[in-house]
PDB file of C-alpha atoms in Angstrom:
ATOM      1  CA  MET A   1      93.609 140.550 161.590  1.00  0.00           C
ATOM      2  CA  ASN A   2      96.768 138.941 160.562  1.00  0.00           C
ATOM      3  CA  THR A   3      97.218 137.720 157.028  1.00  0.00           C
ATOM      4  CA  PRO A   4      98.789 134.328 156.621  1.00  0.00           C
ATOM      5  CA  PRO A   5     102.359 134.472 155.449  1.00  0.00           C
ATOM      6  CA  LYS A   6     102.920 133.772 151.797  1.00  0.00           C
ATOM      7  CA  THR A   7     104.778 130.597 151.131  1.00  0.00           C
ATOM      8  CA  GLU A   8     105.393 131.426 147.478  1.00  0.00           C
ATOM      9  CA  MET A   9     107.801 134.019 146.340  1.00  0.00           C
ATOM     10  CA  PRO A  10     106.603 136.583 143.806  1.00  0.00           C
ATOM     11  CA  SER A  11     108.620 134.995 140.995  1.00  0.00           C
ATOM     12  CA  GLN A  12     107.022 131.604 141.663  1.00  0.00           C
ATOM     13  CA  HIS A  13     103.623 133.221 141.666  1.00  0.00           C
ATOM     14  CA  LEU A  14     104.320 134.852 138.300  1.00  0.00           C
ATOM     15  CA  GLN A  15     105.582 131.574 136.854  1.00  0.00           C
ATOM     16  CA  ARG A  16     102.460 129.781 137.976  1.00  0.00           C
ATOM     17  CA  LEU A  17     100.281 132.564 136.556  1.00  0.00           C
ATOM     18  CA  ARG A  18     102.204 132.481 133.263  1.00  0.00           C
ATOM     19  CA  ARG A  19     101.819 128.683 133.063  1.00  0.00           C
ATOM     20  CA  GLN A  20      98.078 128.948 133.708  1.00  0.00           C
ATOM     21  CA  MET A  21      97.748 131.658 131.057  1.00  0.00           C
ATOM     22  CA  GLN A  22      99.576 129.467 128.546  1.00  0.00           C
ATOM     23  CA  GLU A  23      97.280 126.567 129.368  1.00  0.00           C
ATOM     24  CA  LEU A  24      94.285 128.844 128.981  1.00  0.00           C
ATOM     25  CA  VAL A  25      95.534 130.039 125.585  1.00  0.00           C
ATOM     26  CA  GLU A  26      96.167 126.447 124.497  1.00  0.00           C
ATOM     27  CA  ASP A  27      92.695 125.407 125.644  1.00  0.00           C
ATOM     28  CA  LEU A  28      91.165 128.352 123.838  1.00  0.00           C
ATOM     29  CA  ARG A  29      93.096 127.531 120.655  1.00  0.00           C
ATOM     30  CA  ALA A  30      91.978 123.886 120.875  1.00  0.00           C
ATOM     31  CA  TRP A  31      88.375 124.990 121.411  1.00  0.00           C
ATOM     32  CA  VAL A  32      88.505 127.285 118.347  1.00  0.00           C
ATOM     33  CA  GLU A  33      89.997 124.488 116.228  1.00  0.00           C
ATOM     34  CA  LEU A  34      87.277 122.091 117.376  1.00  0.00           C
ATOM     35  CA  ARG A  35      84.603 124.682 116.670  1.00  0.00           C
ATOM     36  CA  LEU A  36      85.972 125.224 113.157  1.00  0.00           C
ATOM     37  CA  THR A  37      86.043 121.467 112.574  1.00  0.00           C
ATOM     38  CA  LEU A  38      82.454 121.170 113.791  1.00  0.00           C
ATOM     39  CA  THR A  39      81.345 123.998 111.483  1.00  0.00           C
ATOM     40  CA  GLN A  40      83.150 122.372 108.554  1.00  0.00           C
ATOM     41  CA  LEU A  41      81.451 119.035 109.259  1.00  0.00           C
ATOM     42  CA  GLU A  42      78.039 120.714 109.496  1.00  0.00           C
ATOM     43  CA  ILE A  43      78.589 122.447 106.136  1.00  0.00           C
ATOM     44  CA  GLU A  44      79.708 119.167 104.558  1.00  0.00           C
ATOM     45  CA  GLU A  45      76.587 117.427 105.898  1.00  0.00           C
ATOM     46  CA  ARG A  46      74.348 120.152 104.428  1.00  0.00           C
ATOM     47  CA  ILE A  47      76.092 119.905 101.052  1.00  0.00           C
ATOM     48  CA  GLU A  48      75.763 116.120 101.044  1.00  0.00           C
ATOM     49  CA  ALA A  49      72.071 116.386 101.914  1.00  0.00           C
ATOM     50  CA  ARG A  50      71.505 118.854  99.056  1.00  0.00           C
ATOM     51  CA  ILE A  51      73.359 116.584  96.623  1.00  0.00           C
ATOM     52  CA  ARG A  52      71.263 113.595  97.697  1.00  0.00           C
ATOM     53  CA  GLN A  53      68.092 115.671  97.290  1.00  0.00           C
ATOM     54  CA  LEU A  54      69.209 116.858  93.844  1.00  0.00           C
ATOM     55  CA  LEU A  55      70.039 113.325  92.720  1.00  0.00           C
ATOM     56  CA  LEU A  56      66.664 112.082  93.934  1.00  0.00           C
ATOM     57  CA  ARG A  57      64.857 114.858  92.050  1.00  0.00           C
ATOM     58  CA  LEU A  58      66.924 114.103  88.953  1.00  0.00           C
ATOM     59  CA  LEU A  59      66.026 110.416  89.165  1.00  0.00           C
ATOM     60  CA  VAL A  60      62.335 111.225  89.583  1.00  0.00           C
ATOM     61  CA  GLY A  61      62.515 113.651  86.648  1.00  0.00           C
ATOM     62  CA  VAL A  62      64.202 111.114  84.384  1.00  0.00           C
ATOM     63  CA  LEU A  63      61.669 108.429  85.286  1.00  0.00           C
ATOM     64  CA  ALA A  64      58.764 110.843  84.743  1.00  0.00           C
ATOM     65  CA  GLY A  65      60.247 111.871  81.393  1.00  0.00           C
ATOM     66  CA  LEU A  66      60.548 108.246  80.322  1.00  0.00           C
ATOM     67  CA  ALA A  67      56.957 107.626  81.390  1.00  0.00           C
ATOM     68  CA  VAL A  68      55.788 110.576  79.268  1.00  0.00           C
ATOM     69  CA  VAL A  69      57.782 109.352  76.263  1.00  0.00           C
ATOM     70  CA  PHE A  70      56.342 105.859  76.548  1.00  0.00           C
ATOM     71  CA  ALA A  71      52.825 107.249  76.969  1.00  0.00           C
ATOM     72  CA  LEU A  72      53.235 109.419  73.870  1.00  0.00           C
ATOM     73  CA  VAL A  73      54.567 106.494  71.836  1.00  0.00           C
ATOM     74  CA  ALA A  74      51.654 104.368  72.995  1.00  0.00           C
ATOM     75  CA  ALA A  75      49.213 107.156  72.090  1.00  0.00           C
ATOM     76  CA  ALA A  76      50.847 107.557  68.675  1.00  0.00           C
ATOM     77  CA  LEU A  77      50.694 103.831  67.989  1.00  0.00           C
ATOM     78  CA  GLY A  78      47.075 103.695  69.151  1.00  0.00           C
ATOM     79  CA  LEU A  79      46.096 106.657  66.966  1.00  0.00           C
ATOM     80  CA  GLY A  80      48.031 105.155  64.062  1.00  0.00           C
ATOM     81  CA  SER A  81      46.176 101.881  64.449  1.00  0.00           C
ATOM     82  CA  TRP A  82      42.877 103.720  64.595  1.00  0.00           C
ATOM     83  CA  LEU A  83      43.743 105.939  61.579  1.00  0.00           C
ATOM     84  CA  GLY A  84      45.077 102.995  59.566  1.00  0.00           C
ATOM     85  CA  HIS A  85      48.808 103.834  59.464  1.00  0.00           C
ATOM     86  CA  PRO A  86      51.327 104.324  62.331  1.00  0.00           C
ATOM     87  CA  GLY A  87      52.767 107.441  60.703  1.00  0.00           C
ATOM     88  CA  TRP A  88      49.441 109.279  61.043  1.00  0.00           C
ATOM     89  CA  GLY A  89      49.380 108.610  64.764  1.00  0.00           C
ATOM     90  CA  PHE A  90      52.890 109.987  65.231  1.00  0.00           C
ATOM     91  CA  LEU A  91      51.996 113.006  63.108  1.00  0.00           C
ATOM     92  CA  VAL A  92      48.924 113.764  65.222  1.00  0.00           C
ATOM     93  CA  VAL A  93      50.937 113.414  68.456  1.00  0.00           C
ATOM     94  CA  ALA A  94      53.715 115.642  67.074  1.00  0.00           C
ATOM     95  CA  LEU A  95      51.206 118.316  66.040  1.00  0.00           C
ATOM     96  CA  GLY A  96      49.583 118.140  69.469  1.00  0.00           C
ATOM     97  CA  LEU A  97      52.963 118.610  71.179  1.00  0.00           C
ATOM     98  CA  ALA A  98      53.783 121.510  68.848  1.00  0.00           C
ATOM     99  CA  ALA A  99      50.450 123.145  69.735  1.00  0.00           C
ATOM    100  CA  VAL A 100      51.124 122.749  73.460  1.00  0.00           C
ATOM    101  CA  ALA A 101      54.632 124.203  73.018  1.00  0.00           C
ATOM    102  CA  ALA A 102      53.227 127.181  71.086  1.00  0.00           C
ATOM    103  CA  VAL A 103      50.618 127.887  73.756  1.00  0.00           C
ATOM    104  CA  ILE A 104      53.267 127.744  76.509  1.00  0.00           C
ATOM    105  CA  HIS A 105      55.621 129.961  74.494  1.00  0.00           C
ATOM    106  CA  PHE A 106      53.063 132.663  73.794  1.00  0.00           C
ATOM    107  CA  ALA A 107      51.534 132.508  77.283  1.00  0.00           C
ATOM    108  CA  ARG A 108      54.974 133.060  78.771  1.00  0.00           C
ATOM    109  CA  LYS A 109      55.712 136.080  76.562  1.00  0.00           C
ATOM    110  CA  ARG A 110      52.421 137.915  77.192  1.00  0.00           C
ATOM    111  CA  PRO A 111      52.907 138.891  80.853  1.00  0.00           C
ATOM    112  CA  ALA A 112      56.340 140.336  80.081  1.00  0.00           C
ATOM    113  CA  GLY A 113      54.871 142.404  77.225  1.00  0.00           C
ATOM    114  CA  ARG A 114      52.032 143.643  79.401  1.00  0.00           C
ATOM    115  CA  THR A 115      54.461 144.610  82.117  1.00  0.00           C
ATOM    116  CA  ALA A 116      56.579 146.587  79.669  1.00  0.00           C
ATOM    117  CA  SER A 117      53.549 148.405  78.248  1.00  0.00           C
ATOM    118  CA  THR A 118      52.215 149.057  81.745  1.00  0.00           C
ATOM    119  CA  ASN A 119      55.611 150.484  82.758  1.00  0.00           C
ATOM    120  CA  ALA A 120      55.701 152.645  79.609  1.00  0.00           C
ATOM    121  CA  ALA A 121      52.183 153.938  80.311  1.00  0.00           C
ATOM    122  CA  SER A 122      53.080 154.777  83.919  1.00  0.00           C
ATOM    123  CA  ASP A 123      56.261 156.532  82.747  1.00  0.00           C
ATOM    124  CA  LYS A 124      54.220 158.666  80.314  1.00  0.00           C
ATOM    125  CA  ALA A 125      51.701 159.511  83.024  1.00  0.00           C
ATOM    126  CA  ALA A 126      54.496 160.524  85.408  1.00  0.00           C
ATOM    127  CA  ALA A 127      56.090 162.838  82.818  1.00  0.00           C
TER     128      ALA A 127
END
């Protein structure tokens, strides 16, 4: 079989190959830049979504806090009216809140103390 004669000279072939390699490198560079831009946009979208979620939770928390404050003031005024003086109602509500805070405080400290004593007991048993 005869091979068809080459119409290009070797130097032309190398120039064409070099040009195609440069185009390939440029395309690859453009693709990497686009990929980085896409990744940056995706990260920005996630951050914006988290910020929106945080702001929504903050708004809900503030509104719930205001509702609790108004409910406590209403309870204090109602108790004060029932007890004959508004100050007594506020005192009863304040004492109730202090009792709830004390229960939460001591309930939170107990498991940590039990864990420490349990760890100390297991350390003694291991020794």
